Structures are given as structure tokens and as C-alpha cells.
CSV table of C-alpha atoms and ligand atoms in Angstrom, one decimal:
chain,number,residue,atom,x,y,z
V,1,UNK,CA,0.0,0.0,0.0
V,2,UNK,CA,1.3,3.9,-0.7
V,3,UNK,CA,0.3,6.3,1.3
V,4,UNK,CA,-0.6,10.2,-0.2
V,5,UNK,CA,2.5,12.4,0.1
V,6,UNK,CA,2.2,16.8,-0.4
V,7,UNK,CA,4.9,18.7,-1.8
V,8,UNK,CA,6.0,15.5,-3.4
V,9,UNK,CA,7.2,18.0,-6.8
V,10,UNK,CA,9.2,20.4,-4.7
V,11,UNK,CA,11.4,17.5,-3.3
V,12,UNK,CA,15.2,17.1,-5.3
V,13,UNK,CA,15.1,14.1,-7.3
V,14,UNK,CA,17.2,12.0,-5.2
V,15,UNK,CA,15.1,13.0,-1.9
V,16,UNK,CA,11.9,11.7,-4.6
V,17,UNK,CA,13.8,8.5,-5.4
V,18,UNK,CA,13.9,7.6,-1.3
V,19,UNK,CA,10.6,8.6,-1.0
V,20,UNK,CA,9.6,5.5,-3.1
V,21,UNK,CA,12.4,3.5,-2.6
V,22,UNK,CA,10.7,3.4,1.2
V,23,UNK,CA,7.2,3.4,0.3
V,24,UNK,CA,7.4,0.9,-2.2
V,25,UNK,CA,10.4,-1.1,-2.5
V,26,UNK,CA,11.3,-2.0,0.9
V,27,UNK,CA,11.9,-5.7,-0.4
V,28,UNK,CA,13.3,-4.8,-3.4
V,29,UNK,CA,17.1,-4.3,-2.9
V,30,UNK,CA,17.9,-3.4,-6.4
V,31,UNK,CA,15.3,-0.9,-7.1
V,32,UNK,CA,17.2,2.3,-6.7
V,33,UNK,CA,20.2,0.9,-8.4
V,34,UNK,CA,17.4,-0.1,-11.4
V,35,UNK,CA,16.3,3.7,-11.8
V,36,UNK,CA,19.8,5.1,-11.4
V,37,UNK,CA,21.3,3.0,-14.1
V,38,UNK,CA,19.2,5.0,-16.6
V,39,UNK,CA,20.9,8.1,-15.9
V,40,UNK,CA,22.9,9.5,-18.4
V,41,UNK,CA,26.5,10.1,-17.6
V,42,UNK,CA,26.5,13.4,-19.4
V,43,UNK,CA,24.9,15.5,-16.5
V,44,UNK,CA,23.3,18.4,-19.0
V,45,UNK,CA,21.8,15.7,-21.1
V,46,UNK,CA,20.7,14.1,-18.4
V,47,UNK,CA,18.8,18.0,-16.9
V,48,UNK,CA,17.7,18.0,-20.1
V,49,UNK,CA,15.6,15.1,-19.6
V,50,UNK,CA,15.0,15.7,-16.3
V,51,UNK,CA,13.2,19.2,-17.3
V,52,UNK,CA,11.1,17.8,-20.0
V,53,UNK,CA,8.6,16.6,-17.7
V,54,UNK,CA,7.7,17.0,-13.6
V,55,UNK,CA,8.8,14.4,-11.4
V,56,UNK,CA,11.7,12.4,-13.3
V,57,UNK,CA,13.2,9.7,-11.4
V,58,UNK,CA,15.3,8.3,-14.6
V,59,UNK,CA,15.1,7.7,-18.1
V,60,UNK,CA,13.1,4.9,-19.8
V,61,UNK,CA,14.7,3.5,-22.9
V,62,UNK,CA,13.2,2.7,-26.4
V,63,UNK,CA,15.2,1.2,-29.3
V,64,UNK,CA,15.6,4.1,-31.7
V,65,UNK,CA,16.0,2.0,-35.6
V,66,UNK,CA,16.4,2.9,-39.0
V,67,UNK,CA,14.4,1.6,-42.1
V,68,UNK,CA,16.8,1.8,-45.0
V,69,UNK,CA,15.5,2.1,-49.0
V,70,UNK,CA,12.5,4.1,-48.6
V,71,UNK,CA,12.1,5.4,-51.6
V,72,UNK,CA,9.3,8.7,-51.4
V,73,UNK,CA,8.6,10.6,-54.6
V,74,UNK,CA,11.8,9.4,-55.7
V,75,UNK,CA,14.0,10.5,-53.1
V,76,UNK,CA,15.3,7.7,-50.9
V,77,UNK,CA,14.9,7.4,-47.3
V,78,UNK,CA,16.5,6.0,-43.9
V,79,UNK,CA,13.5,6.1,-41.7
V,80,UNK,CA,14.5,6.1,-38.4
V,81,UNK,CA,11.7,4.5,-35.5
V,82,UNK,CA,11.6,4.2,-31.8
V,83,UNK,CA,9.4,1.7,-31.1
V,84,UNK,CA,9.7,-1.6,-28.6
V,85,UNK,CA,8.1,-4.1,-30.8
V,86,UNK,CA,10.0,-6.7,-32.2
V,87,UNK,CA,8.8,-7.3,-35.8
V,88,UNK,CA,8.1,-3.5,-36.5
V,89,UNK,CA,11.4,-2.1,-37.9
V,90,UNK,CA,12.5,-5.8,-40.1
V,91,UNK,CA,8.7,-5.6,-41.8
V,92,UNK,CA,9.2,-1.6,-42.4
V,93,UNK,CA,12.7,-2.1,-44.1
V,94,UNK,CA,11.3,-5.5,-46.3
V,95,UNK,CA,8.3,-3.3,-47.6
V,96,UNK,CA,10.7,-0.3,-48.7
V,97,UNK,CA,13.1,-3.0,-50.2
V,98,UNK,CA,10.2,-4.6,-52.0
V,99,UNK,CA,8.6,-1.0,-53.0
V,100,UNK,CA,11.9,0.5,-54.2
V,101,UNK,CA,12.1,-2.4,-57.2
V,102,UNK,CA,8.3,-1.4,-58.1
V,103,UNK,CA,8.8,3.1,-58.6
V,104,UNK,CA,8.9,3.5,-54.7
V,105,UNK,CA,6.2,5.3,-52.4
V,106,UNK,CA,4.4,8.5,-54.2
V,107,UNK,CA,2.7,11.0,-51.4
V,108,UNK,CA,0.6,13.9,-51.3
V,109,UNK,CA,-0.1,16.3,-48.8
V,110,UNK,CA,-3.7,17.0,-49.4
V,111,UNK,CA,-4.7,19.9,-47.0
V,112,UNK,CA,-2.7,21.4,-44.0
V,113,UNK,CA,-5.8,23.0,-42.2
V,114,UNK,CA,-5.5,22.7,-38.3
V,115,UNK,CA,-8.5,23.6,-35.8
V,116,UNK,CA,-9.6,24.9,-32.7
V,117,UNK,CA,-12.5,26.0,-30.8
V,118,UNK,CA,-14.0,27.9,-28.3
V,119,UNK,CA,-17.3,26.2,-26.0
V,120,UNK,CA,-18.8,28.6,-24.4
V,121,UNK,CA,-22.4,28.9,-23.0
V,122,UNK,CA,-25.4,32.1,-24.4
V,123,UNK,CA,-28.6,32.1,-22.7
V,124,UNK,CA,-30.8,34.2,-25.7
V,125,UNK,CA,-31.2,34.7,-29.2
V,126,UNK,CA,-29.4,33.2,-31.6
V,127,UNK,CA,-29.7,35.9,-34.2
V,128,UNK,CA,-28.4,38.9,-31.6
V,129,UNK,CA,-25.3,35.9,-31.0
V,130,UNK,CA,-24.6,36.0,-34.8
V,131,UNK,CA,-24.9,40.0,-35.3
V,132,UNK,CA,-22.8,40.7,-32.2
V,133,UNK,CA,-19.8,38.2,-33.5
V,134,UNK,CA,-19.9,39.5,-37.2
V,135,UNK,CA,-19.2,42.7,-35.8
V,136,UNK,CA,-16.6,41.5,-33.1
V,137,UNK,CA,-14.8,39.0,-35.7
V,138,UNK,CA,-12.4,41.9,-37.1
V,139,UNK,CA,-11.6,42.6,-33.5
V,140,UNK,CA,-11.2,38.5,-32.7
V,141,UNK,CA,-8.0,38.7,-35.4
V,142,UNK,CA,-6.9,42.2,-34.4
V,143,UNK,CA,-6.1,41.7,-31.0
V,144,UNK,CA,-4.4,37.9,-31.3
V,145,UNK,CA,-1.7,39.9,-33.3
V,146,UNK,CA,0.9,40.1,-30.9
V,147,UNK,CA,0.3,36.1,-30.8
V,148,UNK,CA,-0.2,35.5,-34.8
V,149,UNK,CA,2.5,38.4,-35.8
V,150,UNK,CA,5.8,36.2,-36.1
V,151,UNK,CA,3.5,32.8,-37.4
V,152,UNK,CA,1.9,35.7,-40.5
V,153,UNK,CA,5.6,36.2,-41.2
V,154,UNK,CA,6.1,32.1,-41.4
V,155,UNK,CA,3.0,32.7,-44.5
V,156,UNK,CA,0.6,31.0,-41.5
V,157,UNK,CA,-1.8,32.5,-39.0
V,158,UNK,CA,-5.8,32.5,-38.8
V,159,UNK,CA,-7.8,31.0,-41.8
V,160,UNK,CA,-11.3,32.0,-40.6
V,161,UNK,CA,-13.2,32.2,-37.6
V,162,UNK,CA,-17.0,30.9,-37.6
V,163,UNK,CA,-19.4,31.2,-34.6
V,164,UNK,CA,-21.5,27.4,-34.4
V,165,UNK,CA,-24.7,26.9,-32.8
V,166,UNK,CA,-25.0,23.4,-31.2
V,167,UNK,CA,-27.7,24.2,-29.1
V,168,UNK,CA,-29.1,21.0,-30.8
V,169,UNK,CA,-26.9,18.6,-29.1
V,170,UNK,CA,-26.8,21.2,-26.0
V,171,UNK,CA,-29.1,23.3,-24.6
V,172,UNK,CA,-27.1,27.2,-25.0
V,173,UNK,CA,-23.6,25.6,-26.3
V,174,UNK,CA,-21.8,27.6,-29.3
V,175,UNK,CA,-18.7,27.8,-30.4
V,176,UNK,CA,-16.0,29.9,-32.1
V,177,UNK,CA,-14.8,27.0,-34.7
V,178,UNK,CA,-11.3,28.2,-35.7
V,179,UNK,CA,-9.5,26.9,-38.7
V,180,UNK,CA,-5.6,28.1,-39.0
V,181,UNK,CA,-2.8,27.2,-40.8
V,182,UNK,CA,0.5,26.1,-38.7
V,183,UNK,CA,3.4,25.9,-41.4
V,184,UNK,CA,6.0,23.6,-40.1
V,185,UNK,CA,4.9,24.2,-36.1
V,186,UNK,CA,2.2,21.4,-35.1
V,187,UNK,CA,1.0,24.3,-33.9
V,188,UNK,CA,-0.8,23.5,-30.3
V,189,UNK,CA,1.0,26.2,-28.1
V,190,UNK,CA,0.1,28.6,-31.2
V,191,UNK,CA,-3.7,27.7,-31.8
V,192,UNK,CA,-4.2,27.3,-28.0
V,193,UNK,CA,-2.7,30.7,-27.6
V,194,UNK,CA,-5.1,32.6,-30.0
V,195,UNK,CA,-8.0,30.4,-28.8
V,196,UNK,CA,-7.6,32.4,-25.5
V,197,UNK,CA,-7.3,35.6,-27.1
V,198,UNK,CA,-10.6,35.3,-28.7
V,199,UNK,CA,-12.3,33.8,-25.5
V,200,UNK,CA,-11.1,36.8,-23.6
V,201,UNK,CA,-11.7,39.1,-26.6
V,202,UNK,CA,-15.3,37.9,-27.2
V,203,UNK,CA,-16.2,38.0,-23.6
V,204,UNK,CA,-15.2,40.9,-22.7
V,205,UNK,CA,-16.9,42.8,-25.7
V,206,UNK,CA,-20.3,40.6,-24.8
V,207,UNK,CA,-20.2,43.0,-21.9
V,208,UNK,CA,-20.9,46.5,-23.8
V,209,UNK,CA,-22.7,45.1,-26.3
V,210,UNK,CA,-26.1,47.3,-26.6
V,211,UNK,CA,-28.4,45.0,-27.9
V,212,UNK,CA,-27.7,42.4,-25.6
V,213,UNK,CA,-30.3,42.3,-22.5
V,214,UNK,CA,-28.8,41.9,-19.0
V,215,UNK,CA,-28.5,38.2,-19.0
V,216,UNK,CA,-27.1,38.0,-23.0
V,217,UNK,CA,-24.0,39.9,-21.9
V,218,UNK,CA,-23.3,37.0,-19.7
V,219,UNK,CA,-21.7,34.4,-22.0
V,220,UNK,CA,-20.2,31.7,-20.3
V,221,UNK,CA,-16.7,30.6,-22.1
V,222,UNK,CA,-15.9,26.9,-21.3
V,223,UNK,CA,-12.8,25.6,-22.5
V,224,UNK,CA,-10.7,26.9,-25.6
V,225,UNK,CA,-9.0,24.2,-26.9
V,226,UNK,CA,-7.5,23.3,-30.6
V,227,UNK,CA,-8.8,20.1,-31.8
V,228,UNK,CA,-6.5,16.9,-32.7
V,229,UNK,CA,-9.5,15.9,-35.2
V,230,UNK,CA,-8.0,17.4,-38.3
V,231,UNK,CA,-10.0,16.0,-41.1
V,232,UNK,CA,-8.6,19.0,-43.4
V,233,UNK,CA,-4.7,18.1,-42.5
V,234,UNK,CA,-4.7,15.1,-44.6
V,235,UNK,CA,-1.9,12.7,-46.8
V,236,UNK,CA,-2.2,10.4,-49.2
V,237,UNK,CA,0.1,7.7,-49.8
V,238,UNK,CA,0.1,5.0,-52.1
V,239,UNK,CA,2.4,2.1,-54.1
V,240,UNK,CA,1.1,0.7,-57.5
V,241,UNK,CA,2.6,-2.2,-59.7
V,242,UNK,CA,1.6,-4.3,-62.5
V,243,UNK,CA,-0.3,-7.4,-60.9
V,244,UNK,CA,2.2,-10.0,-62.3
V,245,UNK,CA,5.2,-8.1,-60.6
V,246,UNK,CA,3.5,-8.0,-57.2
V,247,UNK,CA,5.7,-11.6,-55.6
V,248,UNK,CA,9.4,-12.0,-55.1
V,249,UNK,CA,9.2,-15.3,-53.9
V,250,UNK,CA,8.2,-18.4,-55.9
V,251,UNK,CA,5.6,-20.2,-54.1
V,252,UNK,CA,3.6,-17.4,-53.9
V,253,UNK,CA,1.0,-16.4,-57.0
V,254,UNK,CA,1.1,-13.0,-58.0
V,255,UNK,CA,-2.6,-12.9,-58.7
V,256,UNK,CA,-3.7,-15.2,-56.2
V,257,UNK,CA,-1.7,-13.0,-53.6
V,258,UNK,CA,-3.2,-9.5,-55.3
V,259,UNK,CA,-7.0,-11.1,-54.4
V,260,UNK,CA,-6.4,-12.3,-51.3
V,261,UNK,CA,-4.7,-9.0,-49.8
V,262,UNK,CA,-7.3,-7.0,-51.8
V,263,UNK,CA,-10.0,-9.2,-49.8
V,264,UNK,CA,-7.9,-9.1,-46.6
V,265,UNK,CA,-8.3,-5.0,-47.1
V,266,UNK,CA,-12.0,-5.4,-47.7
V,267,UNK,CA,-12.7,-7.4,-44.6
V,268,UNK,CA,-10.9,-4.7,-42.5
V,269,UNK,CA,-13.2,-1.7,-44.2
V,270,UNK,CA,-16.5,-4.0,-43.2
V,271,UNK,CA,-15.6,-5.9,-39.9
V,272,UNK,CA,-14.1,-3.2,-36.9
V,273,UNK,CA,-13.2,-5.8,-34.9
V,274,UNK,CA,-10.8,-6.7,-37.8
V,275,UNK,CA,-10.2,-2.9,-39.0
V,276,UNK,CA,-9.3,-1.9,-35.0
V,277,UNK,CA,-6.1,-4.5,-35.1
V,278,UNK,CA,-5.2,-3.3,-39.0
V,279,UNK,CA,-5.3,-0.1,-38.4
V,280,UNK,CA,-3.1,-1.2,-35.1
V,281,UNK,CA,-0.7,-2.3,-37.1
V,282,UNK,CA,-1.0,0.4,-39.6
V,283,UNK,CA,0.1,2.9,-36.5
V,284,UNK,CA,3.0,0.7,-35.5
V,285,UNK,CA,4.9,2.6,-38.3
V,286,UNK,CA,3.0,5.7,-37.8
V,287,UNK,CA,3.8,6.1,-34.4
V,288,UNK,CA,7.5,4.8,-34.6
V,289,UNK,CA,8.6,7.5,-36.8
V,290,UNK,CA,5.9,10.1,-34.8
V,291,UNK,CA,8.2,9.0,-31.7
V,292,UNK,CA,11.1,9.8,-33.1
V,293,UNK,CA,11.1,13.3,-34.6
V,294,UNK,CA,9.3,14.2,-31.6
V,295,UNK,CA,6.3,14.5,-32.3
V,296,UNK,CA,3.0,13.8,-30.2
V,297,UNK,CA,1.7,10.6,-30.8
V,298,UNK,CA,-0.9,10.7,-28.9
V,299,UNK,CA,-2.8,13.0,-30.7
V,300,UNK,CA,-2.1,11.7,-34.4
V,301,UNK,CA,-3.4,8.3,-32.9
V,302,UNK,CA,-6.8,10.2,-31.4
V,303,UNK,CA,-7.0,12.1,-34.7
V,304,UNK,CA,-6.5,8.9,-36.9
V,305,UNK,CA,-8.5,6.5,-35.1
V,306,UNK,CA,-11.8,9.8,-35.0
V,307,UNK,CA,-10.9,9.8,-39.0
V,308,UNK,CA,-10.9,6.2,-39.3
V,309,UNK,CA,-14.6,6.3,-37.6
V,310,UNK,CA,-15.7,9.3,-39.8
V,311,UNK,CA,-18.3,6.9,-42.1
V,312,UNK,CA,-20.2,6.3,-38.7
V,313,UNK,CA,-18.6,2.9,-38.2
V,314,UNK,CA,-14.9,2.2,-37.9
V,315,UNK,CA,-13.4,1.3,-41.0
V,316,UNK,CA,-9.1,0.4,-42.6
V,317,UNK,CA,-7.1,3.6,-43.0
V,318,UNK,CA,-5.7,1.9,-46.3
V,319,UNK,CA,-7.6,0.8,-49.2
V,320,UNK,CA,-6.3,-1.3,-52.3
V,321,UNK,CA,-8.1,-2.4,-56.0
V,322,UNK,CA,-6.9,-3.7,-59.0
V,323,UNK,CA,-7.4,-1.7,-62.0
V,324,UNK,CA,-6.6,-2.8,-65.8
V,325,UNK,CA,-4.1,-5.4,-64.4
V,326,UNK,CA,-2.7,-2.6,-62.0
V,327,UNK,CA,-2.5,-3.3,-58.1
V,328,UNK,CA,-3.0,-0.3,-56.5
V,329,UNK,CA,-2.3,0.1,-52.5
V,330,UNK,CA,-3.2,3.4,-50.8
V,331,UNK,CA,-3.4,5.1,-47.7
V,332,UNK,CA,-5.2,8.3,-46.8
V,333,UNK,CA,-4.7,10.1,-43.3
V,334,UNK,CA,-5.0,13.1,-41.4
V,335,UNK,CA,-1.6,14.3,-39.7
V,336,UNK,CA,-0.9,17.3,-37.8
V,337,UNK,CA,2.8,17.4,-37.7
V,338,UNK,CA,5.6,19.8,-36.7
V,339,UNK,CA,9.2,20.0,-37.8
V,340,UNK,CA,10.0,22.7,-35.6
V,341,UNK,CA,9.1,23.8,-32.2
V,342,UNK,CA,8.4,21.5,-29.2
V,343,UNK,CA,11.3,18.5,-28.8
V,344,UNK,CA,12.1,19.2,-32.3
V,345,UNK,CA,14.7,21.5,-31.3
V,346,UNK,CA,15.5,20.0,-28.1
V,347,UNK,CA,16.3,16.1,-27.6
V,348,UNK,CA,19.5,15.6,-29.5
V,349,UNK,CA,18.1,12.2,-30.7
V,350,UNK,CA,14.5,13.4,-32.8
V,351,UNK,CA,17.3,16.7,-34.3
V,352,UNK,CA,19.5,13.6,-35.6
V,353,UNK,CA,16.5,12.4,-36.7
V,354,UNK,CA,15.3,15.0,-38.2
V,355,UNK,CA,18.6,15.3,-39.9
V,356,UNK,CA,18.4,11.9,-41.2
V,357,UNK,CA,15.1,12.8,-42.9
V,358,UNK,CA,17.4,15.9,-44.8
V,359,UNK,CA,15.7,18.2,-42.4
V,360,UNK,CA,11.8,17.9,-43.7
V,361,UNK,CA,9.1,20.3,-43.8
V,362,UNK,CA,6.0,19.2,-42.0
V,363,UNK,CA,4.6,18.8,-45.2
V,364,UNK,CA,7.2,16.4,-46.1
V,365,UNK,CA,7.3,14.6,-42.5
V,366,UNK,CA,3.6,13.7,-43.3
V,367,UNK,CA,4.4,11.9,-46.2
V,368,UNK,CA,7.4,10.2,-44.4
V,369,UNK,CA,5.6,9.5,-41.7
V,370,UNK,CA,2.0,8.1,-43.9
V,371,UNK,CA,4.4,5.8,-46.3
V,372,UNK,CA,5.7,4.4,-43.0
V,373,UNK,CA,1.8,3.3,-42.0
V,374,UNK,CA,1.5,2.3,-45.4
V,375,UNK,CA,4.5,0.0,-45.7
V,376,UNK,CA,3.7,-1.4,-42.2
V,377,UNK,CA,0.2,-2.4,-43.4
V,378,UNK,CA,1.7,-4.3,-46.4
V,379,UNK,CA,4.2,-6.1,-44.3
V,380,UNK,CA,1.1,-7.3,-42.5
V,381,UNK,CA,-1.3,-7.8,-44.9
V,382,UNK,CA,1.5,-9.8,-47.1
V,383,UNK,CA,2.9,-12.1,-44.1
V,384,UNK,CA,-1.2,-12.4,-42.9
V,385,UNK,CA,-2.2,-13.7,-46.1
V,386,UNK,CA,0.8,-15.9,-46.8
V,387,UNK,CA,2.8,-17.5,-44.1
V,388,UNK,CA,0.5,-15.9,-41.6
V,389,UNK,CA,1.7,-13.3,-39.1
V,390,UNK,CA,4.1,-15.8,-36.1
V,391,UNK,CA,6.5,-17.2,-38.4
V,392,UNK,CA,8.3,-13.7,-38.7
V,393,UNK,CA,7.3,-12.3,-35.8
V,394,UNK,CA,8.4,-15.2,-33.8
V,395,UNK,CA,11.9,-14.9,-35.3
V,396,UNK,CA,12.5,-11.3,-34.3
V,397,UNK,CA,10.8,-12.2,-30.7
V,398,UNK,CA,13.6,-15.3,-30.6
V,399,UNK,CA,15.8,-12.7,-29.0
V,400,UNK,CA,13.1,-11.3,-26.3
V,401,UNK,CA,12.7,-15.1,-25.5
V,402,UNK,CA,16.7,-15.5,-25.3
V,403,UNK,CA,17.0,-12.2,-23.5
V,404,UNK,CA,14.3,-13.4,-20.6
V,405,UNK,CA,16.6,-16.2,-19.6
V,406,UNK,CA,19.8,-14.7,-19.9
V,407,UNK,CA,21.5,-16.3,-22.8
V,408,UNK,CA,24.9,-16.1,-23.3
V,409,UNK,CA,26.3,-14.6,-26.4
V,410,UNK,CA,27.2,-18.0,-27.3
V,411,UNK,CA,23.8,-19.6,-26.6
V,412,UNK,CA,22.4,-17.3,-28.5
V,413,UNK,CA,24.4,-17.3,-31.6
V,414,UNK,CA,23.9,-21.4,-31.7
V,415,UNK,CA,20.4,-21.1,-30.8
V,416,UNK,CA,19.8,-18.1,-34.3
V,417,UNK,CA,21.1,-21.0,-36.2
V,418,UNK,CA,19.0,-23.1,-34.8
V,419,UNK,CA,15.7,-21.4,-35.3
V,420,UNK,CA,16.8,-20.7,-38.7
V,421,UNK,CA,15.6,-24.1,-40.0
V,422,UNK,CA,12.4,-24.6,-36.7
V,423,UNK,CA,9.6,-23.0,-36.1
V,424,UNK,CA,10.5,-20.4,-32.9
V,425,UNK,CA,7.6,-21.2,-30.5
V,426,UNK,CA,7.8,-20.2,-26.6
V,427,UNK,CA,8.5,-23.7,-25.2
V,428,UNK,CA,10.7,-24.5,-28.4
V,429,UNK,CA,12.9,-21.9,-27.4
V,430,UNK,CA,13.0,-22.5,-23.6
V,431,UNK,CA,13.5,-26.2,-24.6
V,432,UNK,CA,16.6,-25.9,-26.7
V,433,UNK,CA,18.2,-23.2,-24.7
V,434,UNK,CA,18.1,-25.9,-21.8
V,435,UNK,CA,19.3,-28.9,-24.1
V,436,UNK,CA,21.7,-26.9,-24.5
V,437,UNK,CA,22.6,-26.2,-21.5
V,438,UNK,CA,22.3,-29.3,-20.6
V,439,UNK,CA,24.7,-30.6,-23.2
M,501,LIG,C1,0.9,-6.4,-34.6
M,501,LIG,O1,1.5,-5.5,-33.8
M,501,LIG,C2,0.2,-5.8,-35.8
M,501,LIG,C3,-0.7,-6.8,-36.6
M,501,LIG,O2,-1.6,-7.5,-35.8
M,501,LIG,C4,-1.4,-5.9,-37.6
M,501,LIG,C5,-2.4,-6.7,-38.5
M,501,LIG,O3,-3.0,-7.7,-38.0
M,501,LIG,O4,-2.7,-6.2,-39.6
M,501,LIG,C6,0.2,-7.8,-37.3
């Protein structure tokens, strides 16, 4: 059991560290020495880290890969991914491989429009609501200025400003529904910024305004928030080959294989129980690379899965026909990404990262980052509807399995071979590593 603790933030990090060393590792002897071995040697790295967040203890690690032979509107890639699962980085790089000797990856960045809103609360007439924001709009833009000047000069700033009535779905709820264009920023401190500019502007000018009665003057603002639905911040991404050129391998049918994946893709647009774990695997690749130039996952995976549910039903984020012998293979998603700003600038890892990617706009980083979901999705469509999915990803879990009872270097090389010719189940693993130890 814990027990509640106040001031907890304002102790120094070591005083925090023996705070729940002693409430909740009193049996476990190695438990400071776990979170200590984390630390980075380099002591401003290290504050660096520290100050990202409140409360660091230590560091938590993720495998930072590349994905080699991307090739994107014919300019070739090194993706680089931080992700923890096994498989993700191996299927990534055989896609690329297998899409750079078909034309590569072609992407377009469809829109880049970002939102926000205002919620706020008006008890009266809708039409006196609409005449006083027409007049105070001008006035909305004018005074975010000091907060839009330096993002005008970027070519961004406020697209339009529109007052909603959804007095339908709530009695006296409105909003100011905000559309604005970000550049390379994702934009979040930005949009949040002017959203409480206008809240404060509209409110305040509510007060004076004539021919609101007493009670109309009154409007209640709620939140102002930007929105990680971005419906209008969308990229396309797609691959295309001649059906007969769609295997590398033998035993597998290049026309038989084009139906079946097509089908596999048309069970995941029908069946959300089946579209949840594709689209899953779709964002194993979207999030890797989202990860590592710094960007916030979380909100491209609450923005993709709302789009993904957009028909009134969830549905696949990728799509795929054949067309006059053509196999086409396509993904189409909304991304709100920045290239600079936030960790872009900060963790030395997502800047070599960045650098890796020849410095990308956000407009470019979409694509990157939509070809990765794209790629992913055929490594698992391909292996799903072939060898099905645990052959390969047993073989890149071999290691975990190896890892979890401390191999030797040895062990594991002779156990690699091993696997290389049987089928890597749990117990077949635990079993030859003790035969062998036996032995
Ligand atoms: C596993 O992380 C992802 C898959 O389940 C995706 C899919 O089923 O399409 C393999």
C-alpha cells in the first residue's frame, strides 16, 4: 500500500527516489540501483531530460532504428523508428526494399488546415449571437496579433473564424470554430494561444454590447481548446505495380496473392473488430517515426482512429483495387505534424532524426511518416495472407525469448542458427536453450 504524500514536486530528485524506494520497494534491494542505471553520464543531457517533464526519477529507454530504402517521390529514405516491438522495424525495411524495385512510395499532402474552438455557454437569441460576433470578428483577429504576428511572417496565422450553434446537441452551447494554418509548427501552443485571445476578446466585448439584454452579456466561455480531429490536415500515400510483378518469392502467385490482400483489405473496411487491429498495425509505423522526430503521438493516434470512424462505423485507413491489371495500395490520413518547435529542437536524438530525414518540412514529414503506416500495413497484410503473421514475428521475438533467460552470447548465436531451420515457439525456445545447456 502507498500512502498520499504533499509537496511531493518540490522534493530534489534524489530526496523523490527515497521517497519510493521506502514506500514501495522495501523488499526490493535493487530498485534504486534499477532507476539510477538509466541516468545519463552526461549530466546536462541528463537536466535535459530531467526538465522535459515533472517528477523524473530516470530515463526509460526505447530502441531508436532505421528503415533503410525508402524510396518517397523518388528520393530515398532511412526512416529512423523508436518503437519496442520486435517485428516493426524488419517488416518496415522488407516493404521499402520490395517498393523500391516497383517506382517507390508517391505521397501527397492533401490539405494542412488545423483547428480549434472555443465552447462557451449564451442564454438568448441566436440571431443577436450572430450579429454581435460578425461585428466583433475583425476585432477577434486584431487583438491575437501580438500572438499570430511572427506565425503571419512564417506565410501562417488565422484562416477563418465561424461562430456554431449546437444548441441542438446542447441546450445554450456555441462555439467559435477556428480553422488556422501552422506551417512547419504542429502548432498546439500557437492555436491554443489565440484560442484564448478570442475567448477573452469575445467575452469581454459581450459585456458592452447594446443589444444584448442583461443576462445575453453573460456568456459563459468553457474551454478553448485546438482540436487533434484534423479532417482537413490530410496525406495520401500509395504504391502501385503491375499485378504480375507483385511476388518475389516463388511459391507465392502474384494474382492469387493481389485477391487475397485486396479481400484481406476489404474485410478490414467492413468488420471493426478486424479494421481496430489493421489499423493497429497500420500505426506501428505511424507512431515509430511520430516518436522519433518528436512528435505527439498521442494526438495523431486520437486524430487517426476519429478519422478512421468518420463513415459512422470504424473502417481500414488503407484501401487497395486492382485496375486494368494494376495493383494499387493506398493510404489516406489526417496528420498534424511539426518540424520545428516543441522536442524538435531540443532532444538531441529526434534533431539527428530529423537530420536523417534531410531536415523535412512538416509537409514532407507527413508523407514520411504516412508511407511508414503504409509499408507497415503491407508487411502485414503480405505475411497475414501468406505464411500468416508468427512465423516472422516469432523470429524477431527469438531474441526477447533469449534475453528473458539470460543467454549467453554463445547460446544465442547457436540457438539463431537453430531457429533458422524450426519453427520459434515459446516452449521451443525455452527447450533448446536448456538442451543446450544441458549438453
Ligand atoms: C501487430 O503489432 C500488428 C498486426 O496485428 C497488424 C495486423 O494484424 O494487420 C500484425
Amino acid at each position: 500500500m502507498g500512502k498520499p504524500i504533499s509537496g511531493f514536486s518540490k522534493l530534489s530528485k534524489s530526496k523523490k527516489i527515497d521517497w519510493i524506494v521506502d514506500t514501495y520497494f522495501a523488499k526490493n534491494k535493487s530498485a534504486k540501483s534499477i532507476i539510477k542505471q538509466y541516468w545519463n553520464s552526461n549530466e546536462k543531457l541528463q537536466q535535459l531530460h530531467d526538465e522535459f517533464i515533472e517528477n523524473t526519477i530516470t530515463n526509460y529507454y526505447l530502441p531508436l532504428g532505421v528503415a533503410p530504402n525508402f524510396l518517397i517521390n523518388n528520393k530515398l529514405h532511412t526512416i529512423p523508428m523508436a518503437i519496442e516491438e520486435s517485428s516493426v522495424v524488419a517488416a518496415a525495411s522488407k516493404s521499402a526494399k520490395f517498393w523500391l524495385e516497383r517506382g517507390g512510395f508517391k505521397a501527397t499532402v492533401l490539405s494542412t488546415t488545423k483547428v480549434g474552438q472555443v465552447h462557451f455557454l449564451f442564454d438568448g437569441q441566436f440571431e443577436k449571437l450572430q450579429d454581435f460576433f460578425n461585428s466583433i470578428k475583425p476585432k477577434l483577429i486584431e487583438e491575437s496579433k501580438p500572438i499570430t504576428k511572427n506565425m503571419e511572417k512564417r506565410g501562417g496565422g488565422i484562416l477563418d473564424i465561424e461562430l456554431r450553434d449546437k444548441t441542438e446537441d446542447l441546450q445554450n452551447y456555441y462555439q467559435l470554430h477556428a480553422t488556422f494554418e501552422t506551417k512547419d509548427a504542429m502548432g498546439a501552443n500557437f492555436i491554443n494561444s489565440c484560442l484564448e485571445q478570442f475567448a477573452k476578446t469575445f467575452k469581454n466585448a459581450a459585456l458592452t454590447f447594446e443589444a444584448f439584454s442583461g443576462e445575453e452579456k453573460n456568456i459563459e466561455i468553457v474551454m478553448s481548446i485546438l482540436s487533434n480531429y484534423v479532417p482537413e490536415c490530410l496525406v495520401k500515400a500509395e504504391v502501385s505495380c503491375p499485378v504480375s510483378e507483385l511476388s518475389d518469392d516463388n511459391s507465392i502467385n502474384p494474382e492469387a496473392f493481389a485477391k487475397k490482400f485486396i479481400q484481406a483489405v476489404n474485410i478490414a473496411e467492413v468488420e471493426p473488430f478486424r479494421a481496430v487491429t489493421h489499423n493497429k498495425g497500420i500505426m506501428n509505423g505511424i507512431d515509430a517515426v511520430v516518436l522519433a522526430t518528436g512528435n505527439d503521438f498521442r494526438a495523431v493516434e486520437a486524430g487517426v482512429h476519429a478519422y478512421a470512424s468518420r463513415t459512422g462505423k470504424y473502417r481500414s485507413l488503407t484501401h487497395a483495387k486492382i485496375e486494368n491489371g494494376i495493383f494499387y495500395f493506398w493510404i489516406e490520413i489526417p496528420l498534424a505534424l511539426g518540424t520545428i518547435g516543441g522536442l524538435t529542437g531540443l532532444h538531441p536524438l529526434v534533431k539527428l532524426s530529423l537530420e536523417l530525414l534531410h531536415h523535412p518540412t512538416a509537409k514532407e514529414l507527413m508523407q514520411i511518416v504516412a508511407v511508414a503506416g503504409l509499408a507497415q500495413n503491407f508487411a502485414a497484410l503480405r505475411s497475414l495472407t501468406t505464411t500468416g503473421i508468427q512465423e516472422g514475428h516469432m523470429k524477431m521475438h527469438l531474441m526477447n525469448i533469449l534475453n528473458q533467460f539470460e543467454a549467453t552470447d554463445t547460446e544465442k548465436t547457436k540457438l539463431i542458427e537453430h531457429f533458422k531451420t524450426h519453427v520459434v515457439t515459446h516452449s521451443a525456445v525455452v527447450e533448446a536453450l536448456n538442451s543446450l545447456r544441458r549438453a
